[in-house]
Amino acid sequence: MSEQNLNSYRTGPDTEGRFGIFGGRFVAETLMPLILDLEKEYKSASGDPAFRQEMDYYLKHYVGRPSPLYFAERLTEFVRTKAAIGWGAKIYLKRDELNHTGAHKINNCVGQILLARRMGKTRIIAETGAGQHGVATATVCARFGLPCIVYMGETDVQRQKPNVFRMKLLGAEVIPVSSGTGTLKDAMNDALRDWVTNVADTFYIIGTAAGPHPYPELVRDFQSVIGIEAKAQMHEAEGRLPDVIMACIGGGSNAIGLFHPFLDDKDVEIIGVEAAGHGIDSDKHAASLSAGRPGVLHGNRTYLLQDEDGQIEDAHSISAGLDYPGIGPEHAWLHEAGRVRYVSATDDEALAAFQVCCAQEGIIPALEPAHALARALDKAAEMRNDQILLLNMCGRGDKDIFTVADALGSNI
Amino acid sequence: MGRSKTSLPSSLMSPNTNPMTRIDTCFEQLKNKNRAGFIPFIMAGDPDYETSLELLKKLPEAGADIIELGVCFTDPMADGQTIQQAGLRALDAGQTLAKTLQMVRAFREGDQDTPIILMGYYNPVYSFGVEKFLNDAKGAGVDGLIIVDLPPEEDEELCLPARQAGLDFIRLATPTTDAARLPLVIKNTSGFVYYVSVAGVTGGNTGATPSVQEAVSRIKTASGLPVAVGFGVKTPEKARETAKSADAVVVGSALIEELAKALDNNPENRDNVTKPVIDKARLLAEAVHSAR
């Protein structure tokens, strides 16, 4: 990484869109001119105070930012009653589940749709797993009066019906994808196929910090509002930085959004939590860093779940939003650089944490951050009671109640 | 990262210092006969190894001048339904990159002349190991590579090593490749240039003939290489029309549709699936060869 400052973890990607060996632009020639255009436009927009101002306006008045930083007193007590005396960190939640549309996804969608408008694009496409990114995209499309086509795996359409209906109410066309396994990766394939076919008028709003350069960079930048706010709020609340920050990771957009502003604060321990499904040792999980190896998919080199022949394997997680066989390239790099530690939580552990959060805090979390919470409860118990753990509550769980009811054997 | 956009050593850039490759010879012969070449695409291992090898062996006799052999991948982002399904059938039947190379080796035992080009996506190659792959592919008798998701921006990954190993790296040029970008696209390309006549996935609609003609002549002038045209050429009529200006015509989905139809009609008996594919290939080859 000779062109990147070795004293900083925050200078990537390089001009080729690489974070170390990860990232890059592995796309068909048809798309190259489009992503080069996007890169150029993004550079110009990032240096334009009017663009920043417009972003800030919508983030404040439409999304409802800043999202609160909340001291989760009862969760903290819950941990302390089980920990040894003097142990059990203070747990804070960054409440991005309170955003308009119920998750962090909207932060990125506002940024990308403003870019699309700047580029004169008139048709928006997106992929979605859990449906949160699809809902967020459909929302900004309605707000700006642009047609919206959302690709969603057939399996996900089944398990995320409320979000499918939301998208339709918002005027989006939801196209169920039956190719492959009918999940997020297949939805992304079909969105790319759409883009390659409709190059002139279409803008592809990618929902996670992955894909060809410049997507991992721009999604990270749009999501970094989470970490920037959290840092300032933590100073206000505690007068110092947290000791540990944690977030769940599918593609990794909420995590990189929280982590990036803290990467050079060397005293802050950073932990990402992947979905272990039925267990890392089973063949049903979505933990690409813990159990995958580097490969090339969807425009970037990153860690992937794949077989010996380089064929992509199916991911599994109870949470549709984590059910992806890859991970954003910056996470792959941070993993190898050792700056962020990546662990995992199983479906069952996430379900248990989900219920704890409901009962202790009156907050129904999405199943995605429930994975992070599962590990956070363990981690907090290993920390002294004068230490601080900050968790990104990146989405709310209204969309998941049917899945959870099913898993718990309740009829609703 | 300090990765420089290197070019090839000048010895590799100059066609005079290299022996004629099978691809060069093929295009020279076509030129002498004043006809366009016919390039069928089939998916290696579809619907199974044996049937696919049989197809491969029969294609030259049906009029194939060059053969594109698909390397199956779970996530073929540039392919339409027909080729996606072909890849899935191959994967279900246990096809791997190693078996595809084995298939080329078996083909070469009986055919030393027809160039074979592997077409697919980068991950199976990356997973196999670039150096080992190039070595094995060259040894098996592969002549060139088309790797859809490796644009010139990623030339150091496989394109430059492939050229050094003596394999042609055939680049796709598309309707979005404008005059400013074309020099970069053809810079390290060799063998021929594959013009994708339409912005879209394989098996879609073809571009309008006048714009294809214009693009072919523009790319030929800029690259000094033959230009093959593909994506969406489905009928003998379209193939004939395309062959008037292109140096070669690529047909994939239309052949695979024949195979899929034969499988649907007779799922238990795979003995008869090659015949309709070969018949269709023969029709298309005749159309291409008699276009001028």
Coordinates of C-alpha atoms in Angstrom, one line a residue, chain B residues 25-269:
Chain B
T25 CA -3.8 -19.0 -39.1
C26 CA -7.5 -19.4 -39.0
F27 CA -8.2 -15.7 -39.7
E28 CA -5.6 -15.7 -42.5
Q29 CA -7.3 -18.6 -44.2
L30 CA -10.7 -17.0 -43.8
K31 CA -9.3 -13.8 -45.4
N32 CA -7.9 -15.8 -48.3
K33 CA -11.3 -17.3 -48.9
N34 CA -13.0 -13.9 -48.4
R35 CA -15.4 -15.3 -45.9
A36 CA -16.3 -14.6 -42.3
G37 CA -15.7 -17.2 -39.6
F38 CA -18.3 -19.0 -37.6
I39 CA -17.7 -19.2 -33.8
P40 CA -20.1 -21.3 -31.9
F41 CA -20.2 -21.1 -28.1
I42 CA -21.1 -24.1 -26.0
M43 CA -20.9 -24.6 -22.2
A44 CA -18.3 -27.1 -21.2
G45 CA -20.0 -29.9 -19.2
D46 CA -23.6 -29.1 -20.4
P47 CA -25.6 -31.2 -19.9
D48 CA -22.7 -33.6 -18.9
Y49 CA -19.0 -34.1 -19.6
E50 CA -19.5 -36.9 -22.2
T51 CA -22.3 -35.2 -24.2
S52 CA -20.5 -31.9 -24.2
L53 CA -17.2 -33.5 -25.4
E54 CA -19.1 -35.2 -28.2
L55 CA -20.6 -31.8 -29.2
L56 CA -17.2 -30.2 -29.1
K57 CA -15.7 -32.9 -31.4
K58 CA -18.5 -32.5 -33.9
L59 CA -18.5 -28.7 -34.2
P60 CA -15.5 -28.4 -36.6
E61 CA -17.2 -30.7 -39.1
A62 CA -20.4 -28.7 -38.8
G63 CA -18.5 -25.6 -39.9
A64 CA -17.0 -24.1 -36.7
D65 CA -13.9 -22.1 -37.5
I66 CA -13.1 -21.3 -33.9
I67 CA -14.9 -22.7 -30.8
E68 CA -15.7 -20.8 -27.6
L69 CA -16.0 -23.1 -24.7
G70 CA -17.8 -21.7 -21.7
V71 CA -16.4 -22.2 -18.2
C72 CA -19.3 -22.5 -15.8
F73 CA -19.7 -20.2 -12.9
T74 CA -22.4 -19.9 -10.3
D75 CA -22.8 -16.1 -10.8
P76 CA -22.6 -15.3 -14.5
M77 CA -23.4 -11.6 -14.4
A78 CA -23.2 -10.9 -18.1
D79 CA -25.3 -13.8 -19.3
G80 CA -29.0 -14.1 -20.0
Q81 CA -31.2 -17.0 -18.9
T82 CA -30.1 -19.5 -21.6
I83 CA -26.5 -19.5 -20.7
Q84 CA -27.1 -19.2 -17.0
Q85 CA -29.1 -22.4 -17.2
A86 CA -26.4 -24.1 -19.3
G87 CA -23.9 -23.2 -16.6
L88 CA -26.1 -24.6 -13.8
R89 CA -26.7 -27.8 -15.7
A90 CA -22.9 -28.2 -16.1
L91 CA -22.4 -27.5 -12.4
D92 CA -25.1 -30.0 -11.4
A93 CA -23.3 -32.6 -13.5
G94 CA -20.1 -31.9 -11.6
Q95 CA -18.2 -29.8 -14.2
T96 CA -15.1 -28.0 -12.9
L97 CA -12.4 -25.9 -14.5
A98 CA -10.0 -28.9 -14.3
K99 CA -12.5 -31.0 -16.2
T100 CA -12.9 -28.3 -18.8
L101 CA -9.2 -28.3 -19.4
Q102 CA -9.3 -32.1 -19.6
M103 CA -12.0 -31.8 -22.2
V104 CA -9.8 -29.5 -24.3
R105 CA -7.0 -32.0 -24.0
A106 CA -9.3 -34.8 -25.2
F107 CA -10.5 -32.6 -28.2
R108 CA -6.9 -31.9 -29.2
E109 CA -6.1 -35.6 -29.6
G110 CA -8.3 -35.5 -32.7
D111 CA -8.0 -31.9 -33.8
Q112 CA -4.9 -29.8 -34.0
D113 CA -6.2 -26.9 -36.0
T114 CA -9.5 -25.5 -34.6
P115 CA -8.7 -22.8 -32.1
I116 CA -10.3 -23.1 -28.7
I117 CA -11.1 -20.1 -26.6
L118 CA -12.2 -20.4 -23.0
M119 CA -14.9 -17.9 -22.0
G120 CA -16.0 -17.2 -18.5
Y121 CA -15.5 -15.3 -15.3
Y122 CA -12.4 -14.7 -13.3
N123 CA -13.1 -16.4 -9.9
P124 CA -12.8 -20.0 -11.0
V125 CA -9.4 -19.1 -12.6
Y126 CA -8.3 -17.0 -9.6
S127 CA -9.3 -19.9 -7.3
F128 CA -7.4 -22.4 -9.5
G129 CA -4.3 -20.1 -9.4
V130 CA -3.4 -17.9 -12.3
E131 CA 0.1 -19.4 -13.0
K132 CA -1.1 -23.0 -12.7
F133 CA -4.1 -22.3 -14.8
L134 CA -2.1 -20.7 -17.7
N135 CA 0.3 -23.5 -17.6
D136 CA -2.4 -26.2 -17.7
A137 CA -4.5 -24.3 -20.3
K138 CA -1.5 -23.9 -22.6
G139 CA -0.6 -27.5 -22.2
A140 CA -4.2 -28.7 -22.9
G141 CA -4.2 -26.8 -26.2
V142 CA -6.3 -23.7 -25.3
D143 CA -5.5 -20.8 -27.6
G144 CA -7.2 -17.8 -26.0
L145 CA -9.2 -16.5 -23.1
I146 CA -12.3 -14.3 -22.8
I147 CA -12.8 -13.3 -19.2
V148 CA -15.8 -11.1 -19.0
D149 CA -15.2 -9.4 -15.7
L150 CA -11.6 -8.4 -16.4
P151 CA -11.6 -5.0 -18.0
P152 CA -8.3 -3.4 -19.1
E153 CA -8.1 -1.7 -15.7
E154 CA -7.3 -5.1 -14.3
D155 CA -4.9 -6.2 -17.0
E156 CA -2.2 -7.2 -14.5
E157 CA -4.4 -9.9 -13.0
L158 CA -4.6 -12.3 -16.0
C159 CA -4.3 -10.5 -19.3
L160 CA -0.6 -9.7 -19.2
P161 CA 0.4 -13.1 -17.6
A162 CA -1.7 -14.9 -20.3
R163 CA 0.1 -13.0 -23.1
Q164 CA 3.4 -13.9 -21.5
A165 CA 2.4 -17.5 -21.4
G166 CA 1.5 -17.4 -25.1
L167 CA -2.2 -17.3 -24.8
D168 CA -4.3 -14.7 -26.6
F169 CA -6.4 -12.5 -24.4
I170 CA -9.5 -11.5 -26.3
R171 CA -11.2 -8.3 -25.1
L172 CA -14.8 -7.4 -25.4
A173 CA -15.6 -4.0 -26.9
T174 CA -19.1 -2.8 -26.4
P175 CA -21.4 0.0 -27.5
T176 CA -20.4 1.9 -24.4
T177 CA -16.7 1.8 -25.4
D178 CA -16.3 5.2 -27.0
A179 CA -13.5 6.6 -29.1
A180 CA -11.6 7.9 -26.1
R181 CA -11.7 4.5 -24.3
L182 CA -11.1 2.2 -27.3
P183 CA -7.3 2.5 -27.4
L184 CA -7.1 1.2 -23.8
V185 CA -9.5 -1.6 -24.5
I186 CA -7.5 -2.9 -27.5
K187 CA -4.0 -2.1 -26.1
N188 CA -3.2 -5.5 -24.7
T189 CA -5.7 -7.5 -26.7
S190 CA -4.5 -10.1 -29.1
G191 CA -6.0 -12.7 -31.5
F192 CA -9.1 -10.8 -32.3
V193 CA -11.5 -8.3 -30.7
Y194 CA -15.0 -9.4 -29.7
Y195 CA -17.5 -6.7 -30.4
V196 CA -20.6 -7.1 -28.2
S197 CA -23.2 -5.7 -30.5
V198 CA -25.6 -4.6 -27.9
A199 CA -25.5 -3.2 -24.4
G200 CA -27.0 -6.1 -22.5
V201 CA -26.6 -9.7 -21.6
T202 CA -26.0 -12.7 -23.9
G203 CA -29.0 -13.9 -25.8
G204 CA -30.7 -10.4 -25.9
N205 CA -31.4 -8.5 -29.0
T206 CA -28.7 -7.5 -31.5
G207 CA -27.8 -4.0 -32.4
A208 CA -28.9 -2.3 -35.6
T209 CA -26.8 -3.4 -38.5
P210 CA -25.5 0.0 -39.6
S211 CA -24.1 0.8 -36.1
V212 CA -22.5 -2.7 -35.9
Q213 CA -20.9 -2.1 -39.3
E214 CA -19.6 1.2 -38.2
A215 CA -18.2 -0.2 -34.9
V216 CA -16.6 -3.1 -36.6
S217 CA -14.7 -0.9 -39.1
R218 CA -13.7 1.5 -36.3
I219 CA -12.3 -1.3 -34.1
K220 CA -10.5 -3.0 -37.1
T221 CA -8.8 0.2 -38.0
A222 CA -7.8 1.0 -34.5
S223 CA -6.6 -2.4 -33.5
G224 CA -5.4 -4.0 -36.7
L225 CA -7.0 -7.2 -35.5
P226 CA -9.9 -9.2 -36.8
V227 CA -13.3 -8.3 -35.2
A228 CA -15.8 -11.0 -34.2
V229 CA -19.4 -9.9 -33.4
G230 CA -21.7 -11.6 -30.9
F231 CA -24.4 -11.3 -28.2
G232 CA -27.9 -11.9 -29.7
V233 CA -27.1 -13.4 -33.1
K234 CA -29.8 -16.0 -33.2
T235 CA -30.9 -16.8 -36.8
P236 CA -29.1 -17.7 -40.0
E237 CA -30.5 -14.5 -41.5
K238 CA -29.0 -12.3 -38.7
A239 CA -25.8 -14.3 -38.9
R240 CA -25.5 -13.8 -42.6
E241 CA -26.2 -10.0 -42.3
T242 CA -23.6 -9.7 -39.5
A243 CA -21.0 -11.7 -41.5
K244 CA -21.0 -9.1 -44.3
S245 CA -19.0 -6.7 -42.2
A246 CA -17.6 -8.8 -39.3
D247 CA -14.6 -11.1 -39.6
A248 CA -16.4 -13.7 -37.5
V249 CA -19.8 -14.2 -36.0
V250 CA -20.3 -15.7 -32.5
V251 CA -23.5 -17.7 -31.7
G252 CA -24.1 -19.1 -28.3
S253 CA -27.6 -18.9 -26.9
A254 CA -29.3 -20.0 -30.1
L255 CA -27.3 -23.3 -30.0
I256 CA -27.9 -23.8 -26.3
E257 CA -31.6 -23.3 -26.8
E258 CA -31.6 -26.3 -29.1
L259 CA -29.9 -28.3 -26.5
A260 CA -32.2 -27.2 -23.8
K261 CA -35.2 -28.0 -26.0
A262 CA -33.9 -31.5 -26.8
L263 CA -33.3 -32.1 -23.1
D264 CA -36.9 -31.0 -22.2
N265 CA -38.4 -33.2 -24.9
N266 CA -36.4 -36.2 -23.8
P267 CA -34.9 -35.8 -20.4
E268 CA -34.0 -39.5 -20.0
N269 CA -32.1 -39.9 -23.2

